[in-house]
Amino acid sequence: PGKTVTLQRALVYSCNIPIAEMAMDLPRDAVPNMAKAFGFEHDLTIPLTVTPSESPVPADEAQVAIASIGQLDVMATPLQMAMISAGIANGGKVMKPQLVPQVITSDLRVEEEFEPELFSTPISPATANTLAMMMEHVVDDADGTGHLAAIDGVRVAGKTGTAENGFEADGTERPYTLWFTGFAPV
């Protein structure tokens, strides 16, 4: 009782409770709106169609807490998480994802070329830099959940997570999915 955990420590240890408490102090749609600014709920192409990630508005405060840590009805693709990390690495600018820089025909003629294109700027450069620094601690703190991603001589930023996979038809729980997203150099 009475102990305070910084946001940085919550990220380093992947501690959900401080994140959920912060989210409950915000309007119900704050986290889903930020998720949308990063690309959730949008139809994306790379140029193939990509399944949109989902972050619906929670119905009540309990759902706000659960959804804010990526559970409940939140669904994120690996591409979406890469967009978030890249946006943080890119000073708050999220780029439209692209799988290839160009499409070439069998006779080596360039059929289509893709230029980098800004998708959104959901956070300021100062916020992006602060998040990058916090994510760096996830990796460089010896007891951080992302310490295995450390590379000697390289500043690496990252974030770990755990996703629930629901239940089988017989009621048994499916195993969790553990994931990591990150970027280097910071």
PDB file of C-alpha atoms in Angstrom:
ATOM      1  CA  PRO A   1       0.000   0.000   0.000  1.00  0.00           C
ATOM      2  CA  GLY A   2       1.147   3.499  -0.776  1.00  0.00           C
ATOM      3  CA  LYS A   3       3.876   2.355  -3.207  1.00  0.00           C
ATOM      4  CA  THR A   4       4.126   4.055  -6.581  1.00  0.00           C
ATOM      5  CA  VAL A   5       5.459   2.390  -9.714  1.00  0.00           C
ATOM      6  CA  THR A   6       6.782   4.605 -12.481  1.00  0.00           C
ATOM      7  CA  LEU A   7       5.611   4.049 -16.034  1.00  0.00           C
ATOM      8  CA  GLN A   8       9.170   3.071 -16.920  1.00  0.00           C
ATOM      9  CA  ARG A   9       9.255   0.353 -14.223  1.00  0.00           C
ATOM     10  CA  ALA A  10       5.840  -0.877 -15.356  1.00  0.00           C
ATOM     11  CA  LEU A  11       7.197  -1.258 -18.903  1.00  0.00           C
ATOM     12  CA  VAL A  12      10.481  -2.856 -17.799  1.00  0.00           C
ATOM     13  CA  TYR A  13       8.685  -5.539 -15.786  1.00  0.00           C
ATOM     14  CA  SER A  14       5.642  -5.698 -18.103  1.00  0.00           C
ATOM     15  CA  CYS A  15       3.484  -4.939 -15.066  1.00  0.00           C
ATOM     16  CA  ASN A  16      -0.146  -4.531 -16.131  1.00  0.00           C
ATOM     17  CA  ILE A  17      -1.711  -3.015 -13.005  1.00  0.00           C
ATOM     18  CA  PRO A  18      -0.199   0.514 -13.295  1.00  0.00           C
ATOM     19  CA  ILE A  19      -1.138   0.608 -16.994  1.00  0.00           C
ATOM     20  CA  ALA A  20      -4.713  -0.431 -16.220  1.00  0.00           C
ATOM     21  CA  GLU A  21      -4.962   2.123 -13.402  1.00  0.00           C
ATOM     22  CA  MET A  22      -3.750   4.916 -15.690  1.00  0.00           C
ATOM     23  CA  ALA A  23      -6.227   3.910 -18.394  1.00  0.00           C
ATOM     24  CA  MET A  24      -9.116   3.992 -15.912  1.00  0.00           C
ATOM     25  CA  ASP A  25      -8.299   7.669 -15.242  1.00  0.00           C
ATOM     26  CA  LEU A  26      -8.822   8.454 -18.947  1.00  0.00           C
ATOM     27  CA  PRO A  27     -12.026   8.629 -20.992  1.00  0.00           C
ATOM     28  CA  ARG A  28     -13.226   5.163 -22.094  1.00  0.00           C
ATOM     29  CA  ASP A  29     -12.327   5.842 -25.714  1.00  0.00           C
ATOM     30  CA  ALA A  30      -8.809   7.272 -25.089  1.00  0.00           C
ATOM     31  CA  VAL A  31      -6.856   4.031 -25.572  1.00  0.00           C
ATOM     32  CA  PRO A  32      -8.905   2.868 -28.606  1.00  0.00           C
ATOM     33  CA  ASN A  33      -8.530   6.338 -30.160  1.00  0.00           C
ATOM     34  CA  MET A  34      -4.752   6.205 -29.744  1.00  0.00           C
ATOM     35  CA  ALA A  35      -4.730   2.674 -31.138  1.00  0.00           C
ATOM     36  CA  LYS A  36      -6.649   3.930 -34.196  1.00  0.00           C
ATOM     37  CA  ALA A  37      -4.121   6.736 -34.630  1.00  0.00           C
ATOM     38  CA  PHE A  38      -1.410   4.054 -34.845  1.00  0.00           C
ATOM     39  CA  GLY A  39      -3.394   2.045 -37.421  1.00  0.00           C
ATOM     40  CA  PHE A  40      -5.870  -0.170 -35.556  1.00  0.00           C
ATOM     41  CA  GLU A  41      -9.287  -0.535 -37.243  1.00  0.00           C
ATOM     42  CA  HIS A  42      -7.850   0.633 -40.597  1.00  0.00           C
ATOM     43  CA  ASP A  43      -7.875  -1.380 -43.798  1.00  0.00           C
ATOM     44  CA  LEU A  44      -4.229  -1.601 -44.835  1.00  0.00           C
ATOM     45  CA  THR A  45      -2.518  -3.054 -47.888  1.00  0.00           C
ATOM     46  CA  ILE A  46       1.154  -3.978 -48.317  1.00  0.00           C
ATOM     47  CA  PRO A  47      -0.017  -4.197 -51.310  1.00  0.00           C
ATOM     48  CA  LEU A  48      -1.849  -7.389 -50.247  1.00  0.00           C
ATOM     49  CA  THR A  49      -4.853  -6.767 -48.004  1.00  0.00           C
ATOM     50  CA  VAL A  50      -4.029  -7.037 -44.296  1.00  0.00           C
ATOM     51  CA  THR A  51      -6.461  -8.051 -41.563  1.00  0.00           C
ATOM     52  CA  PRO A  52      -7.123  -4.939 -39.453  1.00  0.00           C
ATOM     53  CA  SER A  53      -6.142  -4.935 -35.796  1.00  0.00           C
ATOM     54  CA  GLU A  54      -9.006  -4.181 -33.415  1.00  0.00           C
ATOM     55  CA  SER A  55      -9.343  -2.037 -30.299  1.00  0.00           C
ATOM     56  CA  PRO A  56     -13.049  -1.468 -29.622  1.00  0.00           C
ATOM     57  CA  VAL A  57     -14.285   1.067 -27.065  1.00  0.00           C
ATOM     58  CA  PRO A  58     -14.765  -0.769 -23.733  1.00  0.00           C
ATOM     59  CA  ALA A  59     -18.254  -0.853 -22.226  1.00  0.00           C
ATOM     60  CA  ASP A  60     -17.260  -0.006 -18.639  1.00  0.00           C
ATOM     61  CA  GLU A  61     -14.327   0.804 -16.342  1.00  0.00           C
ATOM     62  CA  ALA A  62     -13.449  -2.860 -15.741  1.00  0.00           C
ATOM     63  CA  GLN A  63     -13.252  -3.425 -19.498  1.00  0.00           C
ATOM     64  CA  VAL A  64     -11.118  -0.260 -19.845  1.00  0.00           C
ATOM     65  CA  ALA A  65      -8.578  -1.799 -17.453  1.00  0.00           C
ATOM     66  CA  ILE A  66      -8.517  -5.125 -19.272  1.00  0.00           C
ATOM     67  CA  ALA A  67      -8.454  -3.639 -22.787  1.00  0.00           C
ATOM     68  CA  SER A  68      -5.698  -1.155 -21.894  1.00  0.00           C
ATOM     69  CA  ILE A  69      -3.268  -4.049 -21.413  1.00  0.00           C
ATOM     70  CA  GLY A  70      -4.229  -5.587 -24.751  1.00  0.00           C
ATOM     71  CA  GLN A  71      -6.724  -8.179 -23.527  1.00  0.00           C
ATOM     72  CA  LEU A  72     -10.530  -8.496 -23.850  1.00  0.00           C
ATOM     73  CA  ASP A  73     -11.513  -7.765 -27.476  1.00  0.00           C
ATOM     74  CA  VAL A  74      -8.187  -6.199 -28.498  1.00  0.00           C
ATOM     75  CA  MET A  75      -6.551  -8.003 -31.398  1.00  0.00           C
ATOM     76  CA  ALA A  76      -3.225  -6.892 -32.867  1.00  0.00           C
ATOM     77  CA  THR A  77      -1.372  -8.330 -35.821  1.00  0.00           C
ATOM     78  CA  PRO A  78       2.432  -8.594 -35.880  1.00  0.00           C
ATOM     79  CA  LEU A  79       2.389  -5.952 -38.637  1.00  0.00           C
ATOM     80  CA  GLN A  80       0.442  -3.599 -36.364  1.00  0.00           C
ATOM     81  CA  MET A  81       2.922  -4.017 -33.531  1.00  0.00           C
ATOM     82  CA  ALA A  82       5.781  -3.394 -35.981  1.00  0.00           C
ATOM     83  CA  MET A  83       4.033  -0.180 -37.094  1.00  0.00           C
ATOM     84  CA  ILE A  84       3.803   0.990 -33.485  1.00  0.00           C
ATOM     85  CA  SER A  85       7.481   0.260 -32.770  1.00  0.00           C
ATOM     86  CA  ALA A  86       8.556   1.849 -36.050  1.00  0.00           C
ATOM     87  CA  GLY A  87       6.443   4.921 -35.284  1.00  0.00           C
ATOM     88  CA  ILE A  88       8.165   5.330 -31.934  1.00  0.00           C
ATOM     89  CA  ALA A  89      11.582   4.816 -33.568  1.00  0.00           C
ATOM     90  CA  ASN A  90      10.625   7.340 -36.267  1.00  0.00           C
ATOM     91  CA  GLY A  91       9.976  10.205 -33.846  1.00  0.00           C
ATOM     92  CA  GLY A  92       6.209   9.695 -33.648  1.00  0.00           C
ATOM     93  CA  LYS A  93       5.605   9.338 -37.387  1.00  0.00           C
ATOM     94  CA  VAL A  94       3.896   6.104 -38.468  1.00  0.00           C
ATOM     95  CA  MET A  95       4.476   5.200 -42.088  1.00  0.00           C
ATOM     96  CA  LYS A  96       2.103   3.226 -44.307  1.00  0.00           C
ATOM     97  CA  PRO A  97       3.452  -0.316 -44.322  1.00  0.00           C
ATOM     98  CA  GLN A  98       4.801  -1.764 -47.530  1.00  0.00           C
ATOM     99  CA  LEU A  99       6.061  -5.268 -48.167  1.00  0.00           C
ATOM    100  CA  VAL A 100       8.193  -4.466 -51.202  1.00  0.00           C
ATOM    101  CA  PRO A 101       9.653  -1.303 -52.720  1.00  0.00           C
ATOM    102  CA  GLN A 102       8.486  -2.263 -56.217  1.00  0.00           C
ATOM    103  CA  VAL A 103       6.717  -4.893 -58.314  1.00  0.00           C
ATOM    104  CA  ILE A 104       8.769  -6.222 -61.225  1.00  0.00           C
ATOM    105  CA  THR A 105       7.426  -8.268 -64.150  1.00  0.00           C
ATOM    106  CA  SER A 106       9.085 -11.490 -65.348  1.00  0.00           C
ATOM    107  CA  ASP A 107      10.970  -9.485 -68.012  1.00  0.00           C
ATOM    108  CA  LEU A 108      12.350  -7.215 -65.212  1.00  0.00           C
ATOM    109  CA  ARG A 109      10.188  -4.236 -66.103  1.00  0.00           C
ATOM    110  CA  VAL A 110       9.116  -2.145 -63.100  1.00  0.00           C
ATOM    111  CA  GLU A 111       5.341  -2.457 -63.046  1.00  0.00           C
ATOM    112  CA  GLU A 112       4.701  -0.509 -59.870  1.00  0.00           C
ATOM    113  CA  GLU A 113       6.913   1.434 -57.463  1.00  0.00           C
ATOM    114  CA  PHE A 114       6.068   2.366 -53.886  1.00  0.00           C
ATOM    115  CA  GLU A 115       7.346   5.500 -52.173  1.00  0.00           C
ATOM    116  CA  PRO A 116       7.409   5.882 -48.397  1.00  0.00           C
ATOM    117  CA  GLU A 117       4.152   7.504 -47.287  1.00  0.00           C
ATOM    118  CA  LEU A 118       3.149   8.963 -43.924  1.00  0.00           C
ATOM    119  CA  PHE A 119       0.188   7.190 -42.319  1.00  0.00           C
ATOM    120  CA  SER A 120      -0.167   9.314 -39.161  1.00  0.00           C
ATOM    121  CA  THR A 121       1.621  11.247 -36.437  1.00  0.00           C
ATOM    122  CA  PRO A 122      -0.097   9.961 -33.279  1.00  0.00           C
ATOM    123  CA  ILE A 123       2.554  11.175 -30.821  1.00  0.00           C
ATOM    124  CA  SER A 124       5.004  14.044 -30.632  1.00  0.00           C
ATOM    125  CA  PRO A 125       8.752  13.592 -31.161  1.00  0.00           C
ATOM    126  CA  ALA A 126       9.270  14.269 -27.426  1.00  0.00           C
ATOM    127  CA  THR A 127       6.794  11.517 -26.471  1.00  0.00           C
ATOM    128  CA  ALA A 128       8.358   9.128 -28.984  1.00  0.00           C
ATOM    129  CA  ASN A 129      11.838   9.814 -27.575  1.00  0.00           C
ATOM    130  CA  THR A 130      10.624   9.269 -24.006  1.00  0.00           C
ATOM    131  CA  LEU A 131       8.954   5.980 -24.992  1.00  0.00           C
ATOM    132  CA  ALA A 132      12.087   4.864 -26.850  1.00  0.00           C
ATOM    133  CA  MET A 133      14.174   5.529 -23.733  1.00  0.00           C
ATOM    134  CA  MET A 134      11.704   3.591 -21.566  1.00  0.00           C
ATOM    135  CA  MET A 135      11.664   0.723 -24.067  1.00  0.00           C
ATOM    136  CA  GLU A 136      15.459   0.710 -24.040  1.00  0.00           C
ATOM    137  CA  HIS A 137      15.329  -0.037 -20.309  1.00  0.00           C
ATOM    138  CA  VAL A 138      13.085  -3.045 -21.034  1.00  0.00           C
ATOM    139  CA  VAL A 139      16.086  -4.505 -22.879  1.00  0.00           C
ATOM    140  CA  ASP A 140      19.144  -3.098 -21.075  1.00  0.00           C
ATOM    141  CA  ASP A 141      17.967  -3.651 -17.480  1.00  0.00           C
ATOM    142  CA  ALA A 142      19.318  -7.058 -16.458  1.00  0.00           C
ATOM    143  CA  ASP A 143      15.940  -7.975 -14.980  1.00  0.00           C
ATOM    144  CA  GLY A 144      13.845  -6.373 -17.739  1.00  0.00           C
ATOM    145  CA  THR A 145      11.466  -8.671 -19.581  1.00  0.00           C
ATOM    146  CA  GLY A 146      13.252  -7.978 -22.883  1.00  0.00           C
ATOM    147  CA  HIS A 147      16.846  -8.456 -21.679  1.00  0.00           C
ATOM    148  CA  LEU A 148      17.416 -11.386 -24.060  1.00  0.00           C
ATOM    149  CA  ALA A 149      17.150  -8.945 -26.998  1.00  0.00           C
ATOM    150  CA  ALA A 150      20.256  -7.049 -25.856  1.00  0.00           C
ATOM    151  CA  ILE A 151      23.058  -6.709 -28.408  1.00  0.00           C
ATOM    152  CA  ASP A 152      26.536  -5.735 -27.224  1.00  0.00           C
ATOM    153  CA  GLY A 153      27.389  -2.222 -28.353  1.00  0.00           C
ATOM    154  CA  VAL A 154      23.895  -1.502 -29.745  1.00  0.00           C
ATOM    155  CA  ARG A 155      21.127   0.452 -28.038  1.00  0.00           C
ATOM    156  CA  VAL A 156      18.017  -1.753 -28.399  1.00  0.00           C
ATOM    157  CA  ALA A 157      14.460  -0.761 -27.435  1.00  0.00           C
ATOM    158  CA  GLY A 158      11.702  -3.303 -26.960  1.00  0.00           C
ATOM    159  CA  LYS A 159       8.511  -4.358 -25.266  1.00  0.00           C
ATOM    160  CA  THR A 160       7.266  -7.801 -24.344  1.00  0.00           C
ATOM    161  CA  GLY A 161       3.661  -8.865 -24.110  1.00  0.00           C
ATOM    162  CA  THR A 162       1.373 -11.787 -23.470  1.00  0.00           C
ATOM    163  CA  ALA A 163      -1.781 -12.415 -25.487  1.00  0.00           C
ATOM    164  CA  GLU A 164      -4.646 -14.616 -24.389  1.00  0.00           C
ATOM    165  CA  ASN A 165      -5.877 -17.037 -27.026  1.00  0.00           C
ATOM    166  CA  GLY A 166      -9.280 -17.880 -25.594  1.00  0.00           C
ATOM    167  CA  PHE A 167     -10.752 -21.304 -25.026  1.00  0.00           C
ATOM    168  CA  GLU A 168     -11.274 -24.524 -26.971  1.00  0.00           C
ATOM    169  CA  ALA A 169     -14.808 -25.789 -27.646  1.00  0.00           C
ATOM    170  CA  ASP A 170     -14.444 -28.156 -24.644  1.00  0.00           C
ATOM    171  CA  GLY A 171     -13.673 -25.212 -22.325  1.00  0.00           C
ATOM    172  CA  THR A 172      -9.932 -25.773 -21.938  1.00  0.00           C
ATOM    173  CA  GLU A 173      -7.805 -22.660 -22.155  1.00  0.00           C
ATOM    174  CA  ARG A 174      -5.563 -22.267 -25.197  1.00  0.00           C
ATOM    175  CA  PRO A 175      -1.899 -21.506 -24.437  1.00  0.00           C
ATOM    176  CA  TYR A 176      -0.822 -17.868 -24.229  1.00  0.00           C
ATOM    177  CA  THR A 177       1.110 -16.234 -27.045  1.00  0.00           C
ATOM    178  CA  LEU A 178       4.243 -14.427 -25.906  1.00  0.00           C
ATOM    179  CA  TRP A 179       5.585 -11.687 -28.166  1.00  0.00           C
ATOM    180  CA  PHE A 180       8.290  -9.069 -28.453  1.00  0.00           C
ATOM    181  CA  THR A 181       8.489  -5.931 -30.554  1.00  0.00           C
ATOM    182  CA  GLY A 182      11.413  -3.607 -30.770  1.00  0.00           C
ATOM    183  CA  PHE A 183      13.928  -1.647 -32.800  1.00  0.00           C
ATOM    184  CA  ALA A 184      17.609  -0.819 -32.926  1.00  0.00           C
ATOM    185  CA  PRO A 185      19.550   1.328 -32.783  1.00  0.00           C
ATOM    186  CA  VAL A 186      17.763   3.686 -30.429  1.00  0.00           C
TER     187      VAL A 186
END
